[in-house]
XYZ file of C-alpha atoms in Angstrom:
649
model
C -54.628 17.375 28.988
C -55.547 18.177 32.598
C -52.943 17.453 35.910
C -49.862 16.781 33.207
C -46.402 16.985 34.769
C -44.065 16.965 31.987
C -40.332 16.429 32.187
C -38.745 17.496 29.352
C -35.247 15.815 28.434
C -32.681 17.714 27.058
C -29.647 16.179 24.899
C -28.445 16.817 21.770
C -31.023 19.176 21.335
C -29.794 22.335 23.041
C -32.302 24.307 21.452
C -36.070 25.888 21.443
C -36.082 26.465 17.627
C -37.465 23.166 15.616
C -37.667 20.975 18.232
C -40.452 18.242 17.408
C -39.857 16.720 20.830
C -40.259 19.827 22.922
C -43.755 20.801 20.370
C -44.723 17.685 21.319
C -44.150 18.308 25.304
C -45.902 21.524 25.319
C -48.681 19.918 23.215
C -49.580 18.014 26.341
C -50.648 21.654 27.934
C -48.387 20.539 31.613
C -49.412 22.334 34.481
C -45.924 21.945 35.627
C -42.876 21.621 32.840
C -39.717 20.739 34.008
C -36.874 21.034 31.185
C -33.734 19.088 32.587
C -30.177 18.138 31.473
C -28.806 14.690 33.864
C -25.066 15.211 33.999
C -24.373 11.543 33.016
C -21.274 9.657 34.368
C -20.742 8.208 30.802
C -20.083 11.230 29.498
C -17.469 12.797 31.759
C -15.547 9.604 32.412
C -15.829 7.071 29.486
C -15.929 9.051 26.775
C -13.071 11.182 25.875
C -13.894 14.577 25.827
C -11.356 17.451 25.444
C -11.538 20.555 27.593
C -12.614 22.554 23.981
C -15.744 20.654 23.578
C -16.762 20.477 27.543
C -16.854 24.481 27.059
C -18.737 24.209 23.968
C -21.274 21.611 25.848
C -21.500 24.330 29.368
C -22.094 27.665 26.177
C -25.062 25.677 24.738
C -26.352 24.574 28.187
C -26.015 28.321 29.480
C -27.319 29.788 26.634
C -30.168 27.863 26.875
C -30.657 27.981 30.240
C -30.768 32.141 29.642
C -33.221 31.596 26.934
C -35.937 29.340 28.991
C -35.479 32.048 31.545
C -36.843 34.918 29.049
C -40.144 32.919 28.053
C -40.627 32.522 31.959
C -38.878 33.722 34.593
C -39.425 30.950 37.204
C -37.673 28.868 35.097
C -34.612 27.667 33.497
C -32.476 24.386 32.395
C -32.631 22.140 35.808
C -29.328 20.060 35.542
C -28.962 17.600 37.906
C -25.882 15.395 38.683
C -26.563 12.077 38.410
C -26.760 9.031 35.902
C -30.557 9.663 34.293
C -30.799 5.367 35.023
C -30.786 6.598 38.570
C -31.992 9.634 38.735
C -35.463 9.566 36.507
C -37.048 6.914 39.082
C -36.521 8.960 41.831
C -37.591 11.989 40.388
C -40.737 10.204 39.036
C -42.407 9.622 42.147
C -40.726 12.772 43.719
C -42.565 15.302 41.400
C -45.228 13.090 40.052
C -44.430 12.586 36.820
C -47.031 12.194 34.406
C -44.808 12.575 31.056
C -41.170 11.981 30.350
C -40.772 13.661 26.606
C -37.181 13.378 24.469
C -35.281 13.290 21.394
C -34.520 10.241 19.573
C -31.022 9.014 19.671
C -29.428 6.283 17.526
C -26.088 6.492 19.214
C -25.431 2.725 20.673
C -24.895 3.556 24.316
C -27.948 6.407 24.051
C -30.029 3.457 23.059
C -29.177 0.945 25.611
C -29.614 4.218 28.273
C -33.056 5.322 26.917
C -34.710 1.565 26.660
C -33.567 1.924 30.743
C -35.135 4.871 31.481
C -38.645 4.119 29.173
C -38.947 0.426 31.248
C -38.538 2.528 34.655
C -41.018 5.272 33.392
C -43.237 1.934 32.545
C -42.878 0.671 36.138
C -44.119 4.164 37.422
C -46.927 4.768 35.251
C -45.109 8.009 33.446
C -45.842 7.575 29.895
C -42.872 8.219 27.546
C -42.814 10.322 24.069
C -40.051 10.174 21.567
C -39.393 12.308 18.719
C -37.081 12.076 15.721
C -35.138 15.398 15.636
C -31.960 15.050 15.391
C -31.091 14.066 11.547
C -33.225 14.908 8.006
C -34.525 11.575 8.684
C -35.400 9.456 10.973
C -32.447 6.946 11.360
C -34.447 3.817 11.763
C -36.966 4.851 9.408
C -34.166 5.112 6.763
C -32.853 1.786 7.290
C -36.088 0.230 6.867
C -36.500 2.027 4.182
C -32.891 0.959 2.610
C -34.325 -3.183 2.674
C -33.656 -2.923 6.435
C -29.494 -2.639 5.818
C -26.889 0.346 6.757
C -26.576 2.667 4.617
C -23.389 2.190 3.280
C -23.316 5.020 0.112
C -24.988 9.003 -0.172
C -27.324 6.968 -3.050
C -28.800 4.809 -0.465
C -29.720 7.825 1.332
C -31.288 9.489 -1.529
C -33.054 6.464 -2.388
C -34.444 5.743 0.787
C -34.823 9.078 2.138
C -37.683 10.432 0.037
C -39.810 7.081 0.477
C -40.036 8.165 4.313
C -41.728 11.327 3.437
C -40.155 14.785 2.832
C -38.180 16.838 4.928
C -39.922 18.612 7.363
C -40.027 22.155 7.661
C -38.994 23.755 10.663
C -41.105 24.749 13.667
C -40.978 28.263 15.455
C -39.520 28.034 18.616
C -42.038 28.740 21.783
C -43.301 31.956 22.833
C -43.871 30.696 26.409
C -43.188 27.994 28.895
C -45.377 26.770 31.450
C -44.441 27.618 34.989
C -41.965 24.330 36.667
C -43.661 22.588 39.759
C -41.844 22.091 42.843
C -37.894 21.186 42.779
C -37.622 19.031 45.574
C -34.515 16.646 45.928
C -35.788 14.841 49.244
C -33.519 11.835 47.935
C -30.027 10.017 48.191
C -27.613 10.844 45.436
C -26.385 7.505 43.454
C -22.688 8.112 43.234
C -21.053 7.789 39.636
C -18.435 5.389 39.301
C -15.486 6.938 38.685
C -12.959 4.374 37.162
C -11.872 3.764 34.510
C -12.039 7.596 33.773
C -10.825 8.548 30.065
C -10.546 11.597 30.295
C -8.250 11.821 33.946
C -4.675 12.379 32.227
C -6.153 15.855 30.857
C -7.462 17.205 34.484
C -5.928 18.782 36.836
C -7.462 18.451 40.048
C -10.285 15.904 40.808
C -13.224 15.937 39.828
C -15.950 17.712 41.869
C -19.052 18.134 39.757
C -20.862 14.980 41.597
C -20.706 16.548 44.703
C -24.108 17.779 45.220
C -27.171 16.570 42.779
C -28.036 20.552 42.294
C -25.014 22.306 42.175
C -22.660 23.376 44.562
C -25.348 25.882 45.417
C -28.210 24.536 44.814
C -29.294 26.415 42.232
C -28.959 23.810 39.408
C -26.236 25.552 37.728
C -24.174 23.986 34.963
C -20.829 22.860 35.879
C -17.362 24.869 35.356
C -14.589 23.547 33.853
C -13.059 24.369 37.084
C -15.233 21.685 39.002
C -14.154 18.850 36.269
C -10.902 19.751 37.224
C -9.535 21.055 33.781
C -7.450 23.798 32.831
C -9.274 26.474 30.621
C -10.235 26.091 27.185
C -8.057 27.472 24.657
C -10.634 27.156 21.724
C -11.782 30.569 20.211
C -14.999 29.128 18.749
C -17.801 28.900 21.453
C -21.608 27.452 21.634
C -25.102 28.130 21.983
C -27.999 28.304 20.088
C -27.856 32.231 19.763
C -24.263 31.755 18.340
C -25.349 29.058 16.155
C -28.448 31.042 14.436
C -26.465 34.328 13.759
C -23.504 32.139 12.159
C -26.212 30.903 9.607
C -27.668 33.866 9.422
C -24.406 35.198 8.490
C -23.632 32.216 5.944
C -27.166 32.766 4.672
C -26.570 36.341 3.979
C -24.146 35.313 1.167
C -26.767 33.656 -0.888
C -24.053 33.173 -3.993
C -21.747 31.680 -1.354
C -24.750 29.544 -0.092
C -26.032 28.387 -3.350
C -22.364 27.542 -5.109
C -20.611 26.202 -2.441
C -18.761 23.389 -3.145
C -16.740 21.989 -0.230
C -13.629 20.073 -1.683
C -13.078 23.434 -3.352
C -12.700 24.935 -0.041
C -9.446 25.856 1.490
C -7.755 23.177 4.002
C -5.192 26.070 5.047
C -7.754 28.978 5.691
C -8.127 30.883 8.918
C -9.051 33.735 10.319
C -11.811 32.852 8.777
C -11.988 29.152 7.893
C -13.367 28.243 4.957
C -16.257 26.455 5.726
C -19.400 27.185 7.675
C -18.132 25.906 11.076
C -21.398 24.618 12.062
C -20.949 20.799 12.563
C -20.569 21.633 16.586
C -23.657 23.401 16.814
C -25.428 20.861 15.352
C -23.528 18.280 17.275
C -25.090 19.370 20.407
C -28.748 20.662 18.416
C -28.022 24.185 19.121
C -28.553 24.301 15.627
C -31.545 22.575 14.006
C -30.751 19.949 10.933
C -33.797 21.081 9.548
C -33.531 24.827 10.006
C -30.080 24.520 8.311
C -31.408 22.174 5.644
C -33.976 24.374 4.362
C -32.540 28.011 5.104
C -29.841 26.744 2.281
C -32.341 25.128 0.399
C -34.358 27.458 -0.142
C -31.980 30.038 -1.600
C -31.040 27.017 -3.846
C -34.062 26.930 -5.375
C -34.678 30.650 -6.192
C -30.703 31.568 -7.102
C -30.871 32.792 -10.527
C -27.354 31.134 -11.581
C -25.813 27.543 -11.561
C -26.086 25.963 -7.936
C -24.130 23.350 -6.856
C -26.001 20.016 -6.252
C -24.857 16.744 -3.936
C -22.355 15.595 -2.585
C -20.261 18.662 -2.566
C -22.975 20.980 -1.488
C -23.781 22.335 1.589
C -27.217 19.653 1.826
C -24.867 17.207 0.703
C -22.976 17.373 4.133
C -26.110 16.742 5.695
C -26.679 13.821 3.295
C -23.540 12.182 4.589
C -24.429 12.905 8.243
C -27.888 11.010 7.789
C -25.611 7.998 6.322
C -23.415 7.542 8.920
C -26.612 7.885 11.778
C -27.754 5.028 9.454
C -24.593 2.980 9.171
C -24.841 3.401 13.324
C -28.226 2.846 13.704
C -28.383 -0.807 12.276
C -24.714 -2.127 13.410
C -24.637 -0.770 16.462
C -22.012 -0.869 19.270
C -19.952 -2.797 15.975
C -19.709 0.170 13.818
C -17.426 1.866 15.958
C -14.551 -0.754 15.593
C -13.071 -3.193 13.471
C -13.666 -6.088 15.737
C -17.555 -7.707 15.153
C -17.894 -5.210 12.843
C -20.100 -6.820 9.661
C -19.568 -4.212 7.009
C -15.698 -2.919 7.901
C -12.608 -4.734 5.888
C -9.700 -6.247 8.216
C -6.438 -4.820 8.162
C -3.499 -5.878 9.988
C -2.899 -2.249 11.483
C -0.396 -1.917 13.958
C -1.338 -0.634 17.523
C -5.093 -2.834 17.309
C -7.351 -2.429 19.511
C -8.374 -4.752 23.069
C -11.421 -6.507 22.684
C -13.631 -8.567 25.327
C -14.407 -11.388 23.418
C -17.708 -12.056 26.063
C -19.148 -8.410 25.480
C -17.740 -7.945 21.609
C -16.855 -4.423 22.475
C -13.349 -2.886 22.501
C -11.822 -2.254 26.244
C -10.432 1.287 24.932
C -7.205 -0.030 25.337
C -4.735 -1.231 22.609
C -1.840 -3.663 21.916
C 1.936 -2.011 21.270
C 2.407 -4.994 18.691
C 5.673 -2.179 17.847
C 7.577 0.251 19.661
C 8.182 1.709 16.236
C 4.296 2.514 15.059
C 3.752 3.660 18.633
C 6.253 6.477 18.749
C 5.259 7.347 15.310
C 1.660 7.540 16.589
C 2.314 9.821 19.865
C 4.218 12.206 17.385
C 1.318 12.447 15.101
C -0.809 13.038 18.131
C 1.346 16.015 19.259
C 1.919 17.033 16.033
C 5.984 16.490 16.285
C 6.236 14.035 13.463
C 8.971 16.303 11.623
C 6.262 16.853 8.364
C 4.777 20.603 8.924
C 1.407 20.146 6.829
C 0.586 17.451 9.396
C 2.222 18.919 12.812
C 0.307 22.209 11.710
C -2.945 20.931 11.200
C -2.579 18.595 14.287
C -1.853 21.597 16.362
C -4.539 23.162 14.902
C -7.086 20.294 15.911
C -6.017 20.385 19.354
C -6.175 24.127 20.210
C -8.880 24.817 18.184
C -10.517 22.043 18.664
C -11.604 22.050 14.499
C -9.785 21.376 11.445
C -11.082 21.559 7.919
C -12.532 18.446 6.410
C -9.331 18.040 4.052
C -6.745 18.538 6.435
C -8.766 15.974 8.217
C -8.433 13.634 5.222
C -4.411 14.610 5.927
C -3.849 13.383 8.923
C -6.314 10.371 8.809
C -4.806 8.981 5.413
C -1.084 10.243 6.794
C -1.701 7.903 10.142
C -3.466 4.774 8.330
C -3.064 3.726 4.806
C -0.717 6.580 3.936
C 2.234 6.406 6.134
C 2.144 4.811 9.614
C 0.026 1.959 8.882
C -1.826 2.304 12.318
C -5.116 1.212 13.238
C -7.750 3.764 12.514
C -9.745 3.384 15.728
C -6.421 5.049 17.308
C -7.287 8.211 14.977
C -10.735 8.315 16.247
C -10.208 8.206 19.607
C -7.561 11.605 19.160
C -10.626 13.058 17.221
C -13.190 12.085 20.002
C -11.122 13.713 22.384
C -10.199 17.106 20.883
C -12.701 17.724 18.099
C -15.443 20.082 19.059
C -18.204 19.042 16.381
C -17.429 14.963 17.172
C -20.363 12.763 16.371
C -19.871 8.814 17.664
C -21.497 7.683 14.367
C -19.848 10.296 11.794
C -16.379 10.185 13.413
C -16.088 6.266 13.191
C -17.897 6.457 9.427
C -15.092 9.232 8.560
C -12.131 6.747 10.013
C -13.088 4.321 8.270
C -13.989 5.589 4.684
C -10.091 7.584 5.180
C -8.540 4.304 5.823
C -10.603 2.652 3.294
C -12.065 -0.139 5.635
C -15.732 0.531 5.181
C -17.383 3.106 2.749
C -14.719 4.244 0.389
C -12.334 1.589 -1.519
C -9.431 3.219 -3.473
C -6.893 2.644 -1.167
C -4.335 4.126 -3.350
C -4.936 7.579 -3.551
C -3.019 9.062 -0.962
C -2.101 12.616 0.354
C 1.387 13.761 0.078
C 2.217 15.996 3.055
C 4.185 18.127 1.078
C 2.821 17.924 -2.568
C -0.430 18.549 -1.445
C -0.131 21.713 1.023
C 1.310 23.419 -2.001
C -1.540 23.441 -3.922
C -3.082 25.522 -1.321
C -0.603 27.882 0.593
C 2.272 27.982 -1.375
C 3.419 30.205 1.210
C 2.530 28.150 4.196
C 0.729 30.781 6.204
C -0.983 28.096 7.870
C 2.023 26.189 8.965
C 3.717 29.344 10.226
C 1.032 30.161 12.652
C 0.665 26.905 14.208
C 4.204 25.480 13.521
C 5.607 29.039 15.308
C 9.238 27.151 14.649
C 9.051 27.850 11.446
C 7.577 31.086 11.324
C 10.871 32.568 9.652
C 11.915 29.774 7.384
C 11.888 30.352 3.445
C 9.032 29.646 1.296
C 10.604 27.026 -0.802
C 11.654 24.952 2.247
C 8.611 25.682 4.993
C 7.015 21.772 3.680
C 10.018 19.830 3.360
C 12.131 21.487 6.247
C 14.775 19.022 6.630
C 15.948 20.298 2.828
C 16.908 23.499 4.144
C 20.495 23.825 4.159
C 22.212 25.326 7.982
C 22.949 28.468 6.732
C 19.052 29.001 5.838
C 17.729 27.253 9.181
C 20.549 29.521 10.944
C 19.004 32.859 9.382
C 15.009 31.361 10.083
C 16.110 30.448 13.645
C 15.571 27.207 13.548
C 17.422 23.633 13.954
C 15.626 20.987 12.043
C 17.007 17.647 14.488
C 15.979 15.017 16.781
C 12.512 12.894 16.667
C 10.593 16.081 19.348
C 10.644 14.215 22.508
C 12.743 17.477 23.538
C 10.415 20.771 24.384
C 13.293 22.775 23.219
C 12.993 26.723 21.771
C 14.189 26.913 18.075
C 14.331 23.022 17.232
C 12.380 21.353 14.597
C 12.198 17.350 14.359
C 13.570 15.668 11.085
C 10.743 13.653 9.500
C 9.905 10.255 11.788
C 10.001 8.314 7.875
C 10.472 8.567 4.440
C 7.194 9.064 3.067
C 7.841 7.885 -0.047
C 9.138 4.371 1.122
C 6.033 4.389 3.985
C 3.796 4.997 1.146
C 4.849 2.048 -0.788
C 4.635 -0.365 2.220
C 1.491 1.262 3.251
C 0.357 0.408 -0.348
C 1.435 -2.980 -0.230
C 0.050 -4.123 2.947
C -3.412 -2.421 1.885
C -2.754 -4.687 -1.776
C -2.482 -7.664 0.365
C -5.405 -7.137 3.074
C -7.850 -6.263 0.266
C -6.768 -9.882 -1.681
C -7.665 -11.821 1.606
C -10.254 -9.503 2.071
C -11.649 -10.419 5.992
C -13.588 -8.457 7.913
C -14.283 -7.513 11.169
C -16.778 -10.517 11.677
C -14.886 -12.992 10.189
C -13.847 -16.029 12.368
C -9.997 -15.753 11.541
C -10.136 -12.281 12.575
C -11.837 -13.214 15.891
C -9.730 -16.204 16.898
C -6.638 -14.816 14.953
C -5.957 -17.424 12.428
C -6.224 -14.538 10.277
C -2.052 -14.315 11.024
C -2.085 -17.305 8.832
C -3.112 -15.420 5.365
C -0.441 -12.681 5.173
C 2.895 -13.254 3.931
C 5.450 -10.103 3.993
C 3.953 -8.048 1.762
C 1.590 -7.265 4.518
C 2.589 -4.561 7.077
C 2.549 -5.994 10.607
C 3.293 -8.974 12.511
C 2.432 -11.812 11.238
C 3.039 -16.406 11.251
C 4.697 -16.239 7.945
C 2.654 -18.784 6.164
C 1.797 -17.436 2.511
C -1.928 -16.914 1.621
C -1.597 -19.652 -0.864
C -0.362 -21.991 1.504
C -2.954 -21.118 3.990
C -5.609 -20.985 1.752
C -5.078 -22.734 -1.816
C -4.196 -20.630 -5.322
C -7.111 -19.405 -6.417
C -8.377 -18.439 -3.217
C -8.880 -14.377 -3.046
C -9.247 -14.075 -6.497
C -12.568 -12.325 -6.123
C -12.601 -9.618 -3.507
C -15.797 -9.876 -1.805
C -17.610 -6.710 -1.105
C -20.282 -6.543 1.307
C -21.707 -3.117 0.629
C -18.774 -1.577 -1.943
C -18.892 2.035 -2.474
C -20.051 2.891 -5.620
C -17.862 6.002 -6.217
C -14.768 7.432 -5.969
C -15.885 10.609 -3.711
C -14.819 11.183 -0.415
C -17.380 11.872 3.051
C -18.124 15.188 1.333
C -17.201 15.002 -2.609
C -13.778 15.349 -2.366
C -11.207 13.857 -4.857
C -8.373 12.512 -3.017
C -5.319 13.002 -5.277
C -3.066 10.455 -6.350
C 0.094 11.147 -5.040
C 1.734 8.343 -6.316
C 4.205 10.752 -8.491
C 5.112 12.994 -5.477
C 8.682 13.607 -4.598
C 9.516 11.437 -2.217
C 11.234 13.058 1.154
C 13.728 11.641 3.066
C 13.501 11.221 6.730
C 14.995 9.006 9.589
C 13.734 5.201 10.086
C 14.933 3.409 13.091
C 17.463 0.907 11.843
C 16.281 1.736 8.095
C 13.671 -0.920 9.138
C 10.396 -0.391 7.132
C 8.673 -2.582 9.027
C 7.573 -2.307 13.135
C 9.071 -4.671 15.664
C 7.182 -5.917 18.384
C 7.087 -4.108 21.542
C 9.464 -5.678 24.596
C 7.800 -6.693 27.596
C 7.363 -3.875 30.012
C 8.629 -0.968 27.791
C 6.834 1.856 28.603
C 5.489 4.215 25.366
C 6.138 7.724 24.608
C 2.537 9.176 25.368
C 2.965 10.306 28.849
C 6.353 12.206 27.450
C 4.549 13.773 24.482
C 1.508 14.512 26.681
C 4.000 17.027 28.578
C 5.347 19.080 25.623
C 3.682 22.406 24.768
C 2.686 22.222 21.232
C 2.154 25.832 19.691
C-alpha cells in the first residue's frame, strides 16, 4: 500500500514473535513504521504497581527496544510520556498518520481508552486495525460463542472455544522493519494528573518520568525506577522476551516434565527452583506469546509415547483458565472486579468492604474500617506478621519476590477470607495487584473470588489449615526458614505452630515467640493474631448464613443496604439484628439461587482444596476473646502506615 505511515502500538504485547497485530502492520508495506509504547498516567498512578513488576515492565520494554534495533538500526521502541488520549491526536497530524495498528484488549479501562483513541484516529482520517493476540481466543468471540454470557466454568471454555475456530499457530517473528519517519515533537505536553496516586506511599522521591515527552534526553528511553521515584527492585526474576523464550525453551526441553505435568501436584514450598514454569509474567506483559506457549507444549503432548496429563491440571489447562477469566471480564466489565454491581459474584458481609460511588458504580479504592479488629488482622497478613509461619513465609515471599506458587496463593487468599479473617476479598486483590509480578486485572479478581467462594467455585468449606497443610509439603519447613529468618533455628516439630515451643527450645533457636509484630525487633516472633480453629468455625458460619440469603453484588439490598436486615448472628460482621426469617418469611432462602454455579469441585488450576475441618486447632491471642470485630471509633487511625515501616525478611 503506497505513502502508509504506520504507528504501531505496543502493550501487552512486548514481543516480535506471534504477533498478529504487528503481521498485520507490516502487511500494510509503511514507508515509515513507528513502533511506540505511551507511558500512560493510569498506569503509574491508579493502579497499584509494586516496584518488582515496574522492573519487569522497563526488562520487556528494553529488551525489546534492543531487539527492534537489530532488524534496523534507525530504529527502536519510541516511548513517549504522555496519556495515548492525548498524545495519539497530536502525533496524528504531526507525522501524518495513515495507520494506527494494536492488540486487542478486554481489560475494562483498556476498552474505554482504546474506543478514545479509534474515535480521534476517526476524526483524523488514520484508519485503525485491531488484532486479537493476547488470549487462545478471542475474548469477545468466546462470549458470543458461550450464548453471549461470561464464562463462568473451564467447560464453557471448551465448549465455546472450538466453535470459534482452532487455535492458531504461531507466526515467525520479522526479519526486518521498515525504516521510522521523522520524530518530531513540535507540540505541548498534556500534563498527567497526578492525584490520587496509588502507588505514592511506596516511592521515595517524586515522581519525574513526565518531565519531558521523550526522555530526559531525548532519546525516547524507557524510564528508571529511579525517575518514578522508587527504591530498587528486590525481585530476582526479570523480563523480556529473550528471557521468556529460553525459559520455555528450557521447560520444553523436559518433554516428560512438559507432557505429565500436573500443577496441584506441584510443590507450594519449592525454591531455588520453584516448581512451576514461572511464566505467567511474561505472558502478562506478551513477552511471551499464548500461542507459542500453547502449542510448543502441545505438541510434545501429542507425540509423548506415555500417559499425558489432560485439563485442568495441565499445563494448557492454565491457559484454559486464563481465557475464562478474559471472558468473565470481557462481558461484566468494570463489575467483575468487585462485589458491588457485580451480576455473577455472591454477597458476603466481609469486614473491611469496599467504597463505592453509587453515580459511577465503581469502587473509590478506598474501604470502610467497619472493625479495628479485622483491620489489624489484615495489615499483619499484608506484612506477613500474623504469628502463623506458612502464611508470614509465603507473604514475604510474595512481596520480595514478587511470585508465589498458585497453592500458597490459595493459602493466604482462603487464610484472609473465608478461612480465618473473614475480610473482604477485594482487599486481597489489591495486595496482589500491587506486589505480584505476573498480575492480570481479569485473572487476579477471577482468582479472589473463586478462593473466597463468591463467584466461580462454591464449597466454601474446604479450607487450608496453616499448619496441617505446610506439613504435607516441607515437613522440615525449609521454606519458612528462609523467608521467616526468625525461625531459621527453631526445631522441626515446632517451626508451624511456633507458639508450642516451650522457652527453653525458643531460648536455644534464638527466638521469642510474643507480641502481635507491630515491634521491628531482632529475635522476636508474634504469637498467632487468632485461634484458627475458632476463626474457622465463625468463618464457616457466616459463609453458612450468606450462602442461605444468597444476594449478590447486584441485588438492591446490597446496594441500598437493607441487606443488614437478613443476617442474624450467625453471620460474621456488623449487622441490624433482625433474623432472616423475620426479615424475610420462613421459607424464604430455602433454595440457593445460583446464577452461573460451578459445576465442579476444582480449583483455578485443578487443585483439590483439602478439608481441614479435622485439623488441630492452634491457639492464639483474640482481643478480648471476642470472635467477632467491633466497629472502628471515629478517627482511630489503622495500623498500615506502622506495618508499612517494618522490614519483613
Amino acid at each position: 500500500m503506497p505513502n502508509t505511515r504506520v504507528i504501531y502500538w505496543f502493550r501487552t504485547d512486548l514481543r516480535l514473535h506471534d504477533s498478529p497485530a504487528l503481521q498485520a502492520a507490516l502487511g500494510l508495506h509503511p514507508e515509515a513504521f513507528w513502533p511506540v509504547w505511551t507511558w500512560d498516567p493510569h498506569y503509574v498512578y491508579r493502579a497499584r504497581v509494586g516496584v518488582n513488576r515496574w522492573q519487569f515492565l522497563t526488562d520487556c520494554q528494553n529488551d525489546l527496544s534492543k531487539s527492534i534495533t537489530k532488524l534496523n538500526k534507525k530504529s527502536k521502541l519510541f516511548l513517549m510520556r504522555e496519556a495515548p488520549q492525548t498524545l495519539f491526536p497530536k502525533l496524528f497530524k504531526a507525522w501524518k498518520i495513515t495507520h494506527l495498528v494494536f492488540e486487542k484488549d478486554t481489560d475494562a479501562y483498556a476498552r474505554d481508552r482504546d474506543a478514545n483513541v479509534i474515535k480521534a484516529a476517526e476524526e483524523a482520517g488514520v484508519q485503525v486495525i485491531v488484532r486479537s493476540g493476547r488470549t487462545l481466543w478471542d475474548s469477545d468471540l468466546l462470549v458470543e460463542k458461550n450464548h453471549g454470557k461470561p464464562t463462568m466454568s473451564i467447560s464453557q471454555v471448551q465448549n465455546a472455544g472450538p466453535k470459534i475456530g482452532l487455535i492458531p499457530r504461531p507466526i515467525p517473528a520479522p526479519k526486518s522493519l521498515p525504516d521510522p519517519g521523522p520524530t518530531n515533537l513540535d507540540f505541548k505536553q498534556d500534563e498527567p494528573d497526578q492525584r490520587p496516586d496509588f502507588n505514592g506511599k511506596s516511592r521515595q522521591s517524586a515522581d519525574k518520568s513526565y518531565e519531558k515527552i521523550a526522555g530526559p534526553k531525548g532519546d525516547f528511553a524507557v524510564p528508571t525506577l529511579e525517575e518514578l521515584g522508587f527504591p530498587s527492585a528486590t525481585s530476582a526474576h526479570r523480563g523480556g522476551e529473550t528471557i521468556g523464550l529460553k525459559i520455555l525453551d528450557n521447560i520444553i526441553s523436559d518433554e516428560t516434565y512438559t507432557a505429565t505435568f500436573e500443577k496441584p501436584k506441584t510443590s507450594p514450598a519449592a525454591f531455588d527452583p520453584q516448581a512451576t514454569t514461572l511464566l505467567s509474567p511474561h505472558l502478562h506483559f506478551g513477552s511471551l506469546s499464548i500461542r507459542e506457549f500453547y502449542w510448543r507444549v502441545q505438541d510434545i503432548v501429542t507425540t509423548f509415547k506415555g500417559k499425558a496429563s489432560q485439563p485442568p491440571v495441565s499445563l494448557t489447562g492454565q491457559l484454559l483458565f486464563r481465557d475464562m477469566y478474559f471472558g468473565a471480564q470481557a462481558k461484566l466489565g468494570y463489575s467483575f472486579g468487585q462485589t458491588m454491581y457485580n451480576s455473577h459474584c455472591r454477597f458476603i458481609p466481609w469486614h473491611l468492604p469496599s467504597k463505592v460511588n453509587h453515580e459511577t458504580k465503581l469502587v473509590t479504592g478506598e474501604y470502610h474500617i467497619d472493625s479495628t479488629e479485622a483491620e489489624e488482622w489484615f495489615q499483619r497478613w499484608k506484612w506477613g506478621r500474623t504469628g502463623f509461619p506458612w502464611i508470614d513465609a509465603l507473604m514475604r515471599q510474595l512481596r520480595k519476590d514478587g511470585w508465589i506458587h498458585h497453592l500458597g496463593r490459595h493459602a493466604v487468599a482462603c487464610f484472609l477470607t473465608r478461612g480465618g479473617c473473614y475480610v473482604s476479598w477485594e482487599r486481597g486483590a489489591e495486595v496482589f495487584e500491587e506486589w505480584l509480578l505476573d498480575h492480570e486485572t481479569a485473572s487476579n479478581a477471577g482468582n479472589w473470588q473463586w478462593l473466597s467462594c463468591t463467584a466461580f467455585f462454591a464449597q466454601f468449606y474446604r479450607c487450608y489449615s496453616p499448619v496441617a497443610f505446610p506439613k504435607k509439603w516441607d515437613k522440615e519447613g525449609a521454606f519458612v526458614r528462609k523467608y521467616v529468618p526468625e525461625l531459621k533455628n527453631l526445631d522441626d516439630k515446632y517451626i508451624y505452630e511456633p507458639w508450642t515451643a516451650p522457652l527453653a527450645n525458643q531460648k536455644k533457636a534464638g527466638v521469642k515467640i510474643q507480641g502481635n509484630g507491630s515491634e521491628d525487633v531482632q529475635g522476636v516472633y508474634p504469637k498467632p493474631m487468632f485461634d484458627f480453629g475458632e476463626r474457622r468455625t465463625v468463618c464457616l458460619d457466616g459463609m453458612k448464613k450468606a450462602y442461605q440469603v444468597g444476594l449478590y453484588g447486584d441485588d438492591a439490598k446490597v446496594i441500598d443496604g437493607s441487606w443488614r436486615k437478613l443476617f442474624d448472628d450467625h453471620g460474621e460482621g456488623p449487622t441490624e439484628g433482625e433474623s432472616f426469617e423475620d426479615a424475610m418469611g420462613p421459607s424464604a432462602g430455602s433454595e440457593d439461587k445460583i446464577r452461573e454455579g460451578p459445576e465442579h469441585g476444582f480449583d483455578d488450576d485443578g487443585a483439590i482444596e483439602e478439608d481441614e475441618s479435622g485439623a488441630k486447632e492452634i491457639g492464639g491471642e483474640s482481643k478480648g476473646g471476642e470472635k467477632r470485630g467491633s466497629k472502628r471509633k471515629a478517627g482511630q487511625k489503622t495500623l498500615d502506615a506502622h506495618f508499612k515501616k517494618l522490614k519483613t525478611g
